[in-house]
mmCIF file of C-alpha atoms in Angstrom:
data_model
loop_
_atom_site.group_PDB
_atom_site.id
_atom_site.type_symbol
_atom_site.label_atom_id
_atom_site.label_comp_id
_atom_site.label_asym_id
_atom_site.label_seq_id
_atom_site.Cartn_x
_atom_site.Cartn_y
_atom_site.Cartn_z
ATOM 1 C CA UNK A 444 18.720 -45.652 -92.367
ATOM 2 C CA UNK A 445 22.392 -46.594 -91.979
ATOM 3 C CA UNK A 446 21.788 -47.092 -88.304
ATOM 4 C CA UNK A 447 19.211 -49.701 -88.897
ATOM 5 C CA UNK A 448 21.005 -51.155 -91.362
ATOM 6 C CA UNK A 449 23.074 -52.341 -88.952
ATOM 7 C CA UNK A 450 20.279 -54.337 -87.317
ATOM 8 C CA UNK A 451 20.113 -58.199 -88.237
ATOM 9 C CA UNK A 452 17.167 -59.496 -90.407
ATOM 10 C CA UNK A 453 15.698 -59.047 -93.428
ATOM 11 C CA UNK A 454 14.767 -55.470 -93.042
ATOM 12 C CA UNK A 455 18.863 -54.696 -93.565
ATOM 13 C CA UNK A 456 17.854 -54.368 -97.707
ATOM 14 C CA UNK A 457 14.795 -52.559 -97.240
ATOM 15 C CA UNK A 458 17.206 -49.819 -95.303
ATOM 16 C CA UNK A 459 20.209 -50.001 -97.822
ATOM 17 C CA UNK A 460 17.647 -49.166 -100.296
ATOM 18 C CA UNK A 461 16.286 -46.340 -98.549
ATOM 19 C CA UNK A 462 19.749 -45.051 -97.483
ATOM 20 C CA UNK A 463 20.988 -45.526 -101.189
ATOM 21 C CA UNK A 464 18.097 -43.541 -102.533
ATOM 22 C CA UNK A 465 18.970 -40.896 -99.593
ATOM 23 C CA UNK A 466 22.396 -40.422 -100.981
ATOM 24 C CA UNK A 467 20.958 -39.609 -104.859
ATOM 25 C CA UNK A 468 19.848 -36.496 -103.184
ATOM 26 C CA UNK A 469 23.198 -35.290 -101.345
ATOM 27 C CA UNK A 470 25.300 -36.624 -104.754
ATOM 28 C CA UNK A 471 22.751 -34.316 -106.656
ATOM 29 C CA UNK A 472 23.079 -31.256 -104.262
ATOM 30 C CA UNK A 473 26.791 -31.662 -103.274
ATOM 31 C CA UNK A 474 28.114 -29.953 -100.904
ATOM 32 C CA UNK A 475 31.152 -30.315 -98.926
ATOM 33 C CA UNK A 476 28.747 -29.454 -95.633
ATOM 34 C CA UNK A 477 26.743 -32.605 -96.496
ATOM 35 C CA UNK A 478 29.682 -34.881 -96.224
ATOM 36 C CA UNK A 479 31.380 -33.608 -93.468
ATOM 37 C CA UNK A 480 28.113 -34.289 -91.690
ATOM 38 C CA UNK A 481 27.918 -37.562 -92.766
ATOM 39 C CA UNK A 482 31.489 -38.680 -92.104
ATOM 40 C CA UNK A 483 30.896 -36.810 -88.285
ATOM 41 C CA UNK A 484 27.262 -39.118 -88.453
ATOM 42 C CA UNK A 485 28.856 -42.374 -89.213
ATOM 43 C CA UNK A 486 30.887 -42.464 -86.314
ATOM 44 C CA UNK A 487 28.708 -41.485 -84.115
ATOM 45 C CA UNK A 488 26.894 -44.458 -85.298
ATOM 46 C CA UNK A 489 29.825 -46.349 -83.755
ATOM 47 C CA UNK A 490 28.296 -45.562 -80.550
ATOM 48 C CA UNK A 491 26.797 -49.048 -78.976
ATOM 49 C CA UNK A 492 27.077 -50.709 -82.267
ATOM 50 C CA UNK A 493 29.691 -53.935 -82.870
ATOM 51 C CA UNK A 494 32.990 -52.538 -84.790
ATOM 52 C CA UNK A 495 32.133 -55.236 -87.469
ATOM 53 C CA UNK A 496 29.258 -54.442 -88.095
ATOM 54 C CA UNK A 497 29.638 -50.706 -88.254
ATOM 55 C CA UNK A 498 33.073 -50.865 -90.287
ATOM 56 C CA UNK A 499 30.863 -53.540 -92.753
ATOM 57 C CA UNK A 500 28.004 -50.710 -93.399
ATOM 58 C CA UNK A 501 29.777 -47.660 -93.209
ATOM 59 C CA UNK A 502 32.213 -49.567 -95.673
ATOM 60 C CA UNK A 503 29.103 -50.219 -97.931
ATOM 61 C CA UNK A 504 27.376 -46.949 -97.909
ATOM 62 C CA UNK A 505 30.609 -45.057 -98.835
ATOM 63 C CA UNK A 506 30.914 -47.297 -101.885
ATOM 64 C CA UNK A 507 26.997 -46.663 -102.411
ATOM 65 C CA UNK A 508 28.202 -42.780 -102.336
ATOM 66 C CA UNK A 509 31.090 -42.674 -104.111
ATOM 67 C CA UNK A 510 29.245 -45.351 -107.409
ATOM 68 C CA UNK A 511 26.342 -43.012 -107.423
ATOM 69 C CA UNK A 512 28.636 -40.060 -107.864
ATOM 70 C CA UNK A 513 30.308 -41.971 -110.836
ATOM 71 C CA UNK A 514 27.500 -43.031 -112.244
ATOM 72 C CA UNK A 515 25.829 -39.854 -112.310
ATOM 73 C CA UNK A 516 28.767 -37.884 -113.497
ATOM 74 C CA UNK A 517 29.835 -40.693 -116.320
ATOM 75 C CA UNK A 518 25.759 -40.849 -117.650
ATOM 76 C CA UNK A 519 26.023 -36.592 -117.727
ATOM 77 C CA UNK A 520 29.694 -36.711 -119.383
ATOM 78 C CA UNK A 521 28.914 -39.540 -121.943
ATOM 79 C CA UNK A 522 32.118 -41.703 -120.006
ATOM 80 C CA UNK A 523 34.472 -38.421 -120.261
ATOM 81 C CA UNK A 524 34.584 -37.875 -116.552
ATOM 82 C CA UNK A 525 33.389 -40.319 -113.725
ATOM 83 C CA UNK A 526 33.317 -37.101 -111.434
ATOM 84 C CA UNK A 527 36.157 -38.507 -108.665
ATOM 85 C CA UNK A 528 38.202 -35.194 -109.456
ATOM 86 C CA UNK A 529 35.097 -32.854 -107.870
ATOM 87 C CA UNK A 530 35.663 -34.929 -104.464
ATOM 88 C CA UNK A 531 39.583 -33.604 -104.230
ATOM 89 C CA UNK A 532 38.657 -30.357 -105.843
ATOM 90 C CA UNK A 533 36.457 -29.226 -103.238
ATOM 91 C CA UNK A 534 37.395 -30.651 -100.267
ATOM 92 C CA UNK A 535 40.911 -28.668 -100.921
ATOM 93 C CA UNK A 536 39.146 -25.880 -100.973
ATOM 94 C CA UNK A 537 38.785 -26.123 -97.499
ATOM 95 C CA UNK A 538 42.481 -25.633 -96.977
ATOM 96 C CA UNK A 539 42.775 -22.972 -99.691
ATOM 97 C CA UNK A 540 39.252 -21.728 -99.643
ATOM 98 C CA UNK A 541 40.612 -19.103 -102.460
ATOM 99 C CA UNK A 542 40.472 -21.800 -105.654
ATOM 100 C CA UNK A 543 36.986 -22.283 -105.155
ATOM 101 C CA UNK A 544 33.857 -19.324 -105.777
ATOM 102 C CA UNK A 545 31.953 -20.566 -103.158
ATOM 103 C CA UNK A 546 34.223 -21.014 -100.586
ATOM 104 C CA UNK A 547 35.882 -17.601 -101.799
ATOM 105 C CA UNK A 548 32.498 -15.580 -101.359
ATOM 106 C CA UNK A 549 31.881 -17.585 -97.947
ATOM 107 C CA UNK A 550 35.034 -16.041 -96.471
ATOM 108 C CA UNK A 551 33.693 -12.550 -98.030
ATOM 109 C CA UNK A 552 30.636 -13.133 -95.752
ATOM 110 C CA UNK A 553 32.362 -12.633 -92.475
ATOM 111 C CA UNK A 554 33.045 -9.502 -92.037
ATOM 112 C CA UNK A 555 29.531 -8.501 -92.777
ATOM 113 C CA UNK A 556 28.238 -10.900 -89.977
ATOM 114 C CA UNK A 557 30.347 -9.802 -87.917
ATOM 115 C CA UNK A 558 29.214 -6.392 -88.272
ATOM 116 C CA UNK A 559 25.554 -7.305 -87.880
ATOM 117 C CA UNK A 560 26.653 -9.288 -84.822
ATOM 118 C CA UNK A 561 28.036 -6.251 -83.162
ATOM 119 C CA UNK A 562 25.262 -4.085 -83.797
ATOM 120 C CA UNK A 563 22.600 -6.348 -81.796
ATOM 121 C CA UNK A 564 24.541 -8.938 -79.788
ATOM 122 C CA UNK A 565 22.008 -9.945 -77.370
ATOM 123 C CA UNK A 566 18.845 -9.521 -79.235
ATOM 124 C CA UNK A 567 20.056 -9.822 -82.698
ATOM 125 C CA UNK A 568 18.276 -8.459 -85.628
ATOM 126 C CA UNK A 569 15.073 -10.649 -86.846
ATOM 127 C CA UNK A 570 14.875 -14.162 -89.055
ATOM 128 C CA UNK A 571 15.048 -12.659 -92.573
ATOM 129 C CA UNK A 572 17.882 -10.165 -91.678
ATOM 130 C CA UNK A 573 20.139 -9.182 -95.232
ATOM 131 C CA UNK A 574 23.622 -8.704 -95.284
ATOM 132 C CA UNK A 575 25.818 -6.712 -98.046
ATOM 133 C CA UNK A 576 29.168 -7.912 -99.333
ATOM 134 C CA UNK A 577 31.666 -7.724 -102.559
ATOM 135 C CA UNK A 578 31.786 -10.521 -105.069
ATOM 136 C CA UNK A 579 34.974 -12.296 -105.361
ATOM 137 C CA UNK A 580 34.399 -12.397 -109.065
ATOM 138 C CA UNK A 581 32.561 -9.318 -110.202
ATOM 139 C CA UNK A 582 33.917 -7.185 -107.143
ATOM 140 C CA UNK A 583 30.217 -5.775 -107.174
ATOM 141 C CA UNK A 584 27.987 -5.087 -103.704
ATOM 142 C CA UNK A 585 25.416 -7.638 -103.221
ATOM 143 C CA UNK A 586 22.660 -8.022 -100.691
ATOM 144 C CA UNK A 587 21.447 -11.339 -99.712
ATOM 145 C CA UNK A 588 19.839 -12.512 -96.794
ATOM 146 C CA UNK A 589 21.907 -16.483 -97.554
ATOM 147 C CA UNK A 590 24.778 -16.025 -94.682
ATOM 148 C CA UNK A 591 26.174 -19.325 -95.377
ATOM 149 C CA UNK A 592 27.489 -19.477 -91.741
ATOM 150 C CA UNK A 593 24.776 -21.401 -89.680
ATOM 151 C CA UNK A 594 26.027 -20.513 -85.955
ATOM 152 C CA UNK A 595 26.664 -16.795 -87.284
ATOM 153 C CA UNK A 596 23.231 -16.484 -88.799
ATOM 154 C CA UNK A 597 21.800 -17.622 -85.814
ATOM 155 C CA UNK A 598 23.777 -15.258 -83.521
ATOM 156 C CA UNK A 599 23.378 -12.312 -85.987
ATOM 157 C CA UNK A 600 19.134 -12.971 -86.422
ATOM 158 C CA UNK A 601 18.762 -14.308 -82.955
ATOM 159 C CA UNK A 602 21.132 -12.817 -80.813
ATOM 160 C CA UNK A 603 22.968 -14.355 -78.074
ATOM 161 C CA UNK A 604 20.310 -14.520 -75.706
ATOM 162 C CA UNK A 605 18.174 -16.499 -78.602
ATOM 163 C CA UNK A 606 21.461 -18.703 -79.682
ATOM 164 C CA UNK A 607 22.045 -19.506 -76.554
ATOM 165 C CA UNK A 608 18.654 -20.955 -75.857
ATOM 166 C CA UNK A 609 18.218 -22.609 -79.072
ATOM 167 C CA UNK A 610 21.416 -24.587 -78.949
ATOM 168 C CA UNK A 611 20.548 -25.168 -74.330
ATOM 169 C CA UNK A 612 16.798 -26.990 -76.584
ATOM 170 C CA UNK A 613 19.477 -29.085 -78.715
ATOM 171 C CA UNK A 614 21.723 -30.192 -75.519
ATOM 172 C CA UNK A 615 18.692 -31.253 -73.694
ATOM 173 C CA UNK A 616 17.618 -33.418 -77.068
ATOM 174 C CA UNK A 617 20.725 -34.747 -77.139
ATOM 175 C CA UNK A 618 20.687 -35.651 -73.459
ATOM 176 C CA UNK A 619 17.343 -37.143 -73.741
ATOM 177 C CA UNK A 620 17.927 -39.730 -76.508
ATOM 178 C CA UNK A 621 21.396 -40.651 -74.857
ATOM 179 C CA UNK A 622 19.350 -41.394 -71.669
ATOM 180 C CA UNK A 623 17.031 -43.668 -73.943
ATOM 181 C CA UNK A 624 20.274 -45.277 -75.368
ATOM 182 C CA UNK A 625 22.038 -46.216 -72.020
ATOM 183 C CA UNK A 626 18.646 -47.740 -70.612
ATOM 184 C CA UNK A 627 18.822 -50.043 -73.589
ATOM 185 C CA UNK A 628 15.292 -49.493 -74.890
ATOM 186 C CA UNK A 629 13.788 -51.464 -77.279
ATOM 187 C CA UNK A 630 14.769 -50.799 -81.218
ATOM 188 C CA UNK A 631 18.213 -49.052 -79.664
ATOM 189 C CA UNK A 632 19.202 -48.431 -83.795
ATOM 190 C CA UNK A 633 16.260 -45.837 -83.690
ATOM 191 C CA UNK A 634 17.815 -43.546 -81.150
ATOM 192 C CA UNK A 635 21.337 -43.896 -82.339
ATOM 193 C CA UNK A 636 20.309 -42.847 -85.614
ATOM 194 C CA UNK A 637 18.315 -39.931 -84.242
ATOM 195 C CA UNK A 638 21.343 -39.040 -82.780
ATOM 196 C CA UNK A 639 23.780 -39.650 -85.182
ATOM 197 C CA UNK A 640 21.295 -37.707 -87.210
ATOM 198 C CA UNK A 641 21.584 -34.713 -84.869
ATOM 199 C CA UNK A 642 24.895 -34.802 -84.778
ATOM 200 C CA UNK A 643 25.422 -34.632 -88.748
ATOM 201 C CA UNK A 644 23.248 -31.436 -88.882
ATOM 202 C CA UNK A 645 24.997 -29.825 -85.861
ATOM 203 C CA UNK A 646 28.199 -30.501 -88.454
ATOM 204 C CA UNK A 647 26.297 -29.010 -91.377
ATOM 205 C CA UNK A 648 25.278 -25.952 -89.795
ATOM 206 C CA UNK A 649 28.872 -24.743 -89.407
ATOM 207 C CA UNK A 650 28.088 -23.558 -93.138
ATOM 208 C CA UNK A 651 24.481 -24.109 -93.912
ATOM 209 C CA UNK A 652 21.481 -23.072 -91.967
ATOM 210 C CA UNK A 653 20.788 -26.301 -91.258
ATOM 211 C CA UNK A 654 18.734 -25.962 -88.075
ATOM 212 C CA UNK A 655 16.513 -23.524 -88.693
ATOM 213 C CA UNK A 656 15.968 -24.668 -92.417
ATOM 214 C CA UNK A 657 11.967 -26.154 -92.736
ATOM 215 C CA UNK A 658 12.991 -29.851 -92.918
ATOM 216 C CA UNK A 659 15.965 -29.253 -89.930
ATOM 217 C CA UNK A 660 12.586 -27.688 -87.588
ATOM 218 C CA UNK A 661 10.690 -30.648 -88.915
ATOM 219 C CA UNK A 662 13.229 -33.493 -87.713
ATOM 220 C CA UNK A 663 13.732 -31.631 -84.273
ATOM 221 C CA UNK A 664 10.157 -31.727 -84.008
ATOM 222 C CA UNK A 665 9.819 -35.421 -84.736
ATOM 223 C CA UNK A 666 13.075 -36.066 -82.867
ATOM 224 C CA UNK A 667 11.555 -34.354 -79.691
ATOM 225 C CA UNK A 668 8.370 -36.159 -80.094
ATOM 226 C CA UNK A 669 10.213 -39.746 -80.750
ATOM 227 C CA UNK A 670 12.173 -39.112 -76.982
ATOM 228 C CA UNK A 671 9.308 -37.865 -75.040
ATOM 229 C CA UNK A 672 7.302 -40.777 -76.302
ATOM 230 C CA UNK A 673 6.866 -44.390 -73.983
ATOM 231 C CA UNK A 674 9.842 -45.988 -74.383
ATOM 232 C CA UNK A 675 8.040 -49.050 -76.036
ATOM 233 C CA UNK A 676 6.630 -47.139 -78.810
ATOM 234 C CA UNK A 677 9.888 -46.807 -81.238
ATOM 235 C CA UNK A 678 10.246 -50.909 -80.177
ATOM 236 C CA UNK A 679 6.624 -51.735 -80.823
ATOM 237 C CA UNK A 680 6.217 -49.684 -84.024
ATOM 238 C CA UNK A 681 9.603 -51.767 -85.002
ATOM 239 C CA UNK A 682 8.483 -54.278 -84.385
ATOM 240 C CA UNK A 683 5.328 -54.314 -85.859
ATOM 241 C CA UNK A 684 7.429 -53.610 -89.152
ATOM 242 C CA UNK A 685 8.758 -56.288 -89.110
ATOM 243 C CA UNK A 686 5.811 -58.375 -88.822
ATOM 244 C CA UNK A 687 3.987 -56.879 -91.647
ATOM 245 C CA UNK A 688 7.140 -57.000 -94.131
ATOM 246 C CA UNK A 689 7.629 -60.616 -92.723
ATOM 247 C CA UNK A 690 10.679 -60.285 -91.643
ATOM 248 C CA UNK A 691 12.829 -62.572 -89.209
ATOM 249 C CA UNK A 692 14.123 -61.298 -85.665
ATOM 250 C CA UNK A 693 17.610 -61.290 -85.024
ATOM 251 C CA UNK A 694 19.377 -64.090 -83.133
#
């Protein structure tokens, strides 16, 4: 949505709209993951796009972000707290991963993979594999099968042999909509979103299983349909939008 934002014409509000209402769920569900990925997104967005008008909608969607958090956060806290402190909170918690649970029981977590890792590196051990680790807070064992590591869980359940392929099916997506993108094809703000898309859940799966979550198979499904289609379609179906919302092309 931010991509096409970023395309003149009257569409632009119809996309801010979309991308706002986008955001509600990541401000809902945040997650330091989530906005790493979208910070490594928008500039890949930079990619073939004016510095204007990238700076101008990047600009606008962080405000969109950053008003929805405070909005949220001063509705829930009757005006006590507009939620800004949360933002330095946990993105410190990156540096000192111990003032934070959930950063504190993620570093608890490797070891464990690690293990698993070593047991079966080639062939690894099965989606659904478990894990056992000590709480930072209760110090008690617990089993889970959440690894919170993306590129670990995928290395421990799949092995190398099955990472390795995986990520060789992501290269060749990302080679294929590049190819799209220097040939200039019609609707261009399609395939730079797919790939700045991409590129935001290859950031998020450092620490979320991102890729092999339901909705992350669902987009590499569409996204591998969307480059192996004509490379009119994206254009046409664009443009067809645009004609049915009445909508002006851009100069």
């Amino acid at each position: 949505m931010l991509s096409l934002s970023m395309r003149p014409g009257r569409l632009q509000t119809l996309w801010r709209v979309l991308y706002a209402l986008g955001s509600l769920v990541l401000v809902l569900n945040f997650s330091r993951g989530y906005f790493l990925g979208l910070i490594a997104g928008a500039l890949i967005l930079k990619y073939r796009h004016r510095l204007l008008p990238w700076l101008k909608e990047t600009a606008l969607a962080a405000l969109v972000l950053v008003g929805i958090l405070a909005a949220l956060n001063g509705v829930a806290s009757r005006g006590q707290s507009f939620g800004l402190e949360i933002l330095g909170f946990r993105f410190a918690s990156i540096v000192e991963p111990n003032i934070e649970t959930s950063a504190a029981t993620r570093l608890r977590l490797l070891r464990p993979i690690r293990q698993l890792i070593a047991e079966r590196p080639l062939t690894g051990h099965g989606f659904g594999a478990s894990l056992t680790y000590t709480d930072p807070v209760t110090y008690e064992s617990v089993t889970t099968r959440q690894f919170d590591w993306g590129y670990l869980e995928l290395a421990a359940e799949l092995g190398l042999i099955g990472t390795g392929w995986y990520l060789a099916l992501i290269a060749l997506i990302v080679y294929e909509i590049t190819k799209k993108i220097r040939r200039s094809v019609p609707a261009p703000d399609w395939h730079i979103g797919l790939l700045s898309a991409l590129a935001s859940l290859l950031v998020i799966t450092v620490t979320a299983p991102a890729l092999t979550h339901v909705f992350g198979i669902v987009f590499l499904a569409l996204t591998i349909a969307a480059v192996t289609k004509p490379e009119n379609l994206v254009g046409d179906a664009h443009a067809l939008s645009e004609r049915v919302l009445g909508a002006r092309r851009p100069v």
